[in-house]
Tab-separated table of C-alpha atoms in Angstrom:
chain	number	residue	atom	x	y	z
A	270	UNK	CA	44.770	146.309	162.366
A	271	UNK	CA	46.947	143.797	160.469
A	272	UNK	CA	48.669	146.660	158.675
A	273	UNK	CA	49.426	148.360	161.981
A	274	UNK	CA	50.915	145.168	163.461
A	275	UNK	CA	52.979	144.590	160.318
A	276	UNK	CA	54.292	148.188	160.406
A	277	UNK	CA	55.213	147.835	164.107
A	278	UNK	CA	57.033	144.541	163.504
A	279	UNK	CA	58.923	145.996	160.539
A	280	UNK	CA	60.003	149.010	162.609
A	281	UNK	CA	61.014	146.812	165.560
A	282	UNK	CA	63.049	144.452	163.392
A	283	UNK	CA	64.867	147.396	161.797
A	284	UNK	CA	65.904	148.584	165.255
A	285	UNK	CA	66.855	145.131	166.512
A	286	UNK	CA	69.030	144.202	163.556
A	287	UNK	CA	71.273	147.222	163.186
A	288	UNK	CA	73.818	147.114	160.414
A	289	UNK	CA	76.742	148.237	162.521
A	290	UNK	CA	77.874	148.008	166.147
A	291	UNK	CA	80.255	150.728	167.330
A	292	UNK	CA	82.586	150.384	170.309
A	293	UNK	CA	83.803	153.876	171.233
A	294	UNK	CA	86.415	153.372	173.949
A	295	UNK	CA	88.312	155.924	176.029
A	296	UNK	CA	91.411	154.978	178.001
A	297	UNK	CA	91.094	154.649	181.761
A	298	UNK	CA	94.758	153.670	182.112
A	299	UNK	CA	97.569	153.152	179.630
A	300	UNK	CA	100.553	150.867	180.050
A	301	UNK	CA	103.890	152.626	180.152
A	302	UNK	CA	105.573	149.977	178.045
A	303	UNK	CA	108.429	150.752	175.711
A	304	UNK	CA	106.883	148.317	173.257
A	305	UNK	CA	104.041	150.224	171.638
A	306	UNK	CA	102.807	150.072	168.050
A	307	UNK	CA	104.487	152.566	165.777
A	308	UNK	CA	102.127	155.299	164.592
A	309	UNK	CA	99.351	154.635	167.094
A	310	UNK	CA	100.209	157.619	169.337
A	311	UNK	CA	97.991	156.376	172.185
A	312	UNK	CA	99.530	158.781	174.706
A	313	UNK	CA	98.248	161.794	172.744
A	314	UNK	CA	95.085	160.153	171.367
A	315	UNK	CA	93.974	157.570	174.000
A	316	UNK	CA	90.989	156.239	172.096
A	317	UNK	CA	89.935	152.997	170.416
A	318	UNK	CA	87.001	152.884	168.011
A	319	UNK	CA	85.909	149.546	166.591
A	320	UNK	CA	83.068	149.440	164.046
A	321	UNK	CA	81.710	145.983	163.361
A	322	UNK	CA	79.403	145.767	160.355
A	323	UNK	CA	77.739	142.843	158.645
A	324	UNK	CA	80.421	142.625	155.935
A	325	UNK	CA	83.060	145.198	156.874
A	326	UNK	CA	84.846	146.456	159.958
A	327	UNK	CA	87.238	149.197	160.947
A	328	UNK	CA	89.553	149.691	163.897
A	329	UNK	CA	91.084	152.945	165.073
A	330	UNK	CA	93.806	152.679	167.722
A	331	UNK	CA	94.913	156.200	168.569
A	332	UNK	CA	96.054	157.689	165.250
A	333	UNK	CA	96.262	154.313	163.465
A	334	UNK	CA	93.255	153.448	161.282
A	335	UNK	CA	92.484	150.085	159.652
A	336	UNK	CA	89.445	149.613	157.409
A	337	UNK	CA	88.374	146.622	155.316
A	338	UNK	CA	86.690	148.986	152.833
A	339	UNK	CA	90.043	150.510	151.827
A	340	UNK	CA	91.024	148.854	148.508
A	341	UNK	CA	94.573	150.237	148.792
A	342	UNK	CA	95.025	149.119	152.412
A	343	UNK	CA	96.716	146.009	153.775
A	344	UNK	CA	95.036	142.592	153.907
A	345	UNK	CA	92.893	142.550	157.052
A	346	UNK	CA	91.099	139.798	158.936
A	347	UNK	CA	89.142	139.688	162.197
A	348	UNK	CA	87.843	136.877	164.407
A	349	UNK	CA	85.630	137.110	167.469
A	350	UNK	CA	84.740	134.651	170.186
A	351	UNK	CA	83.945	134.357	173.854
A	352	UNK	CA	86.798	134.290	176.353
A	353	UNK	CA	84.525	133.580	179.317
A	354	UNK	CA	80.858	133.902	180.204
A	355	UNK	CA	81.246	137.674	180.506
A	356	UNK	CA	83.963	138.599	177.971
A	357	UNK	CA	84.185	138.699	174.186
A	358	UNK	CA	87.496	138.777	172.340
A	359	UNK	CA	88.130	140.421	168.968
A	360	UNK	CA	91.440	139.518	167.303
A	361	UNK	CA	92.710	141.583	164.367
A	362	UNK	CA	95.264	140.472	161.767
A	363	UNK	CA	97.145	142.733	159.369
A	364	UNK	CA	98.922	141.071	156.449
A	365	UNK	CA	98.559	137.609	158.092
A	366	UNK	CA	100.168	138.787	161.339
A	367	UNK	CA	98.235	139.103	164.600
A	368	UNK	CA	98.329	142.780	165.550
A	369	UNK	CA	95.622	143.674	168.059
A	370	UNK	CA	93.325	141.956	170.503
A	371	UNK	CA	90.375	143.767	172.115
A	372	UNK	CA	88.707	141.986	175.053
A	373	UNK	CA	85.364	143.540	176.028
A	374	UNK	CA	83.255	142.792	179.101
A	375	UNK	CA	79.573	142.339	178.248
A	376	UNK	CA	78.677	143.338	181.819
A	377	UNK	CA	80.068	146.893	181.989
A	378	UNK	CA	81.732	147.380	178.555
A	379	UNK	CA	85.181	147.748	180.059
A	380	UNK	CA	87.912	146.592	177.702
A	381	UNK	CA	91.566	145.696	177.492
A	382	UNK	CA	93.609	146.336	174.363
A	383	UNK	CA	96.604	144.152	173.574
A	384	UNK	CA	99.222	144.490	170.834
A	385	UNK	CA	101.237	141.565	169.533
A	386	UNK	CA	104.643	143.219	169.298
A	387	UNK	CA	107.354	140.919	167.961
A	388	UNK	CA	105.244	137.841	168.736
A	389	UNK	CA	104.687	138.803	172.361
A	390	UNK	CA	101.318	139.898	173.752
A	391	UNK	CA	101.632	143.386	175.317
A	392	UNK	CA	98.839	145.103	177.272
A	393	UNK	CA	98.443	148.629	175.874
A	394	UNK	CA	95.765	149.765	178.306
A	395	UNK	CA	92.371	149.516	179.901
A	396	UNK	CA	89.405	151.267	178.322
A	397	UNK	CA	85.777	152.072	179.056
A	398	UNK	CA	83.528	151.700	176.035
A	399	UNK	CA	80.186	153.027	174.926
A	400	UNK	CA	78.453	150.599	172.601
A	401	UNK	CA	75.869	151.782	170.078
A	402	UNK	CA	74.112	150.141	167.165
A	403	UNK	CA	73.512	152.052	163.963
């Protein structure tokens, strides 16, 4: 009986503490701003995928891909925090410059993606996300 309880608890803890959370977001509306990040190609590939692991993360904005596991890539940094009782903000820096901000609702997993173009915060679009843990 003790072995069975131990096995159940081990299985449950493995499910509860997944190593990676994946936000797979599809655009519901995109901003028609002239200021868009070069290389992202959001009009043709309106998708944002954010993978948040215990030690590493990656962010795909359209065709642009950033990954902390890439030893040849730029210096990357990410910070997260709550914006309100129902929203979480993820801010991404590339080479010490703020580049992207993803604000996700914990109620319905809707999200807004912002780009910091030339020091000014620009809304790129609204997204609906599916969140999974792996």
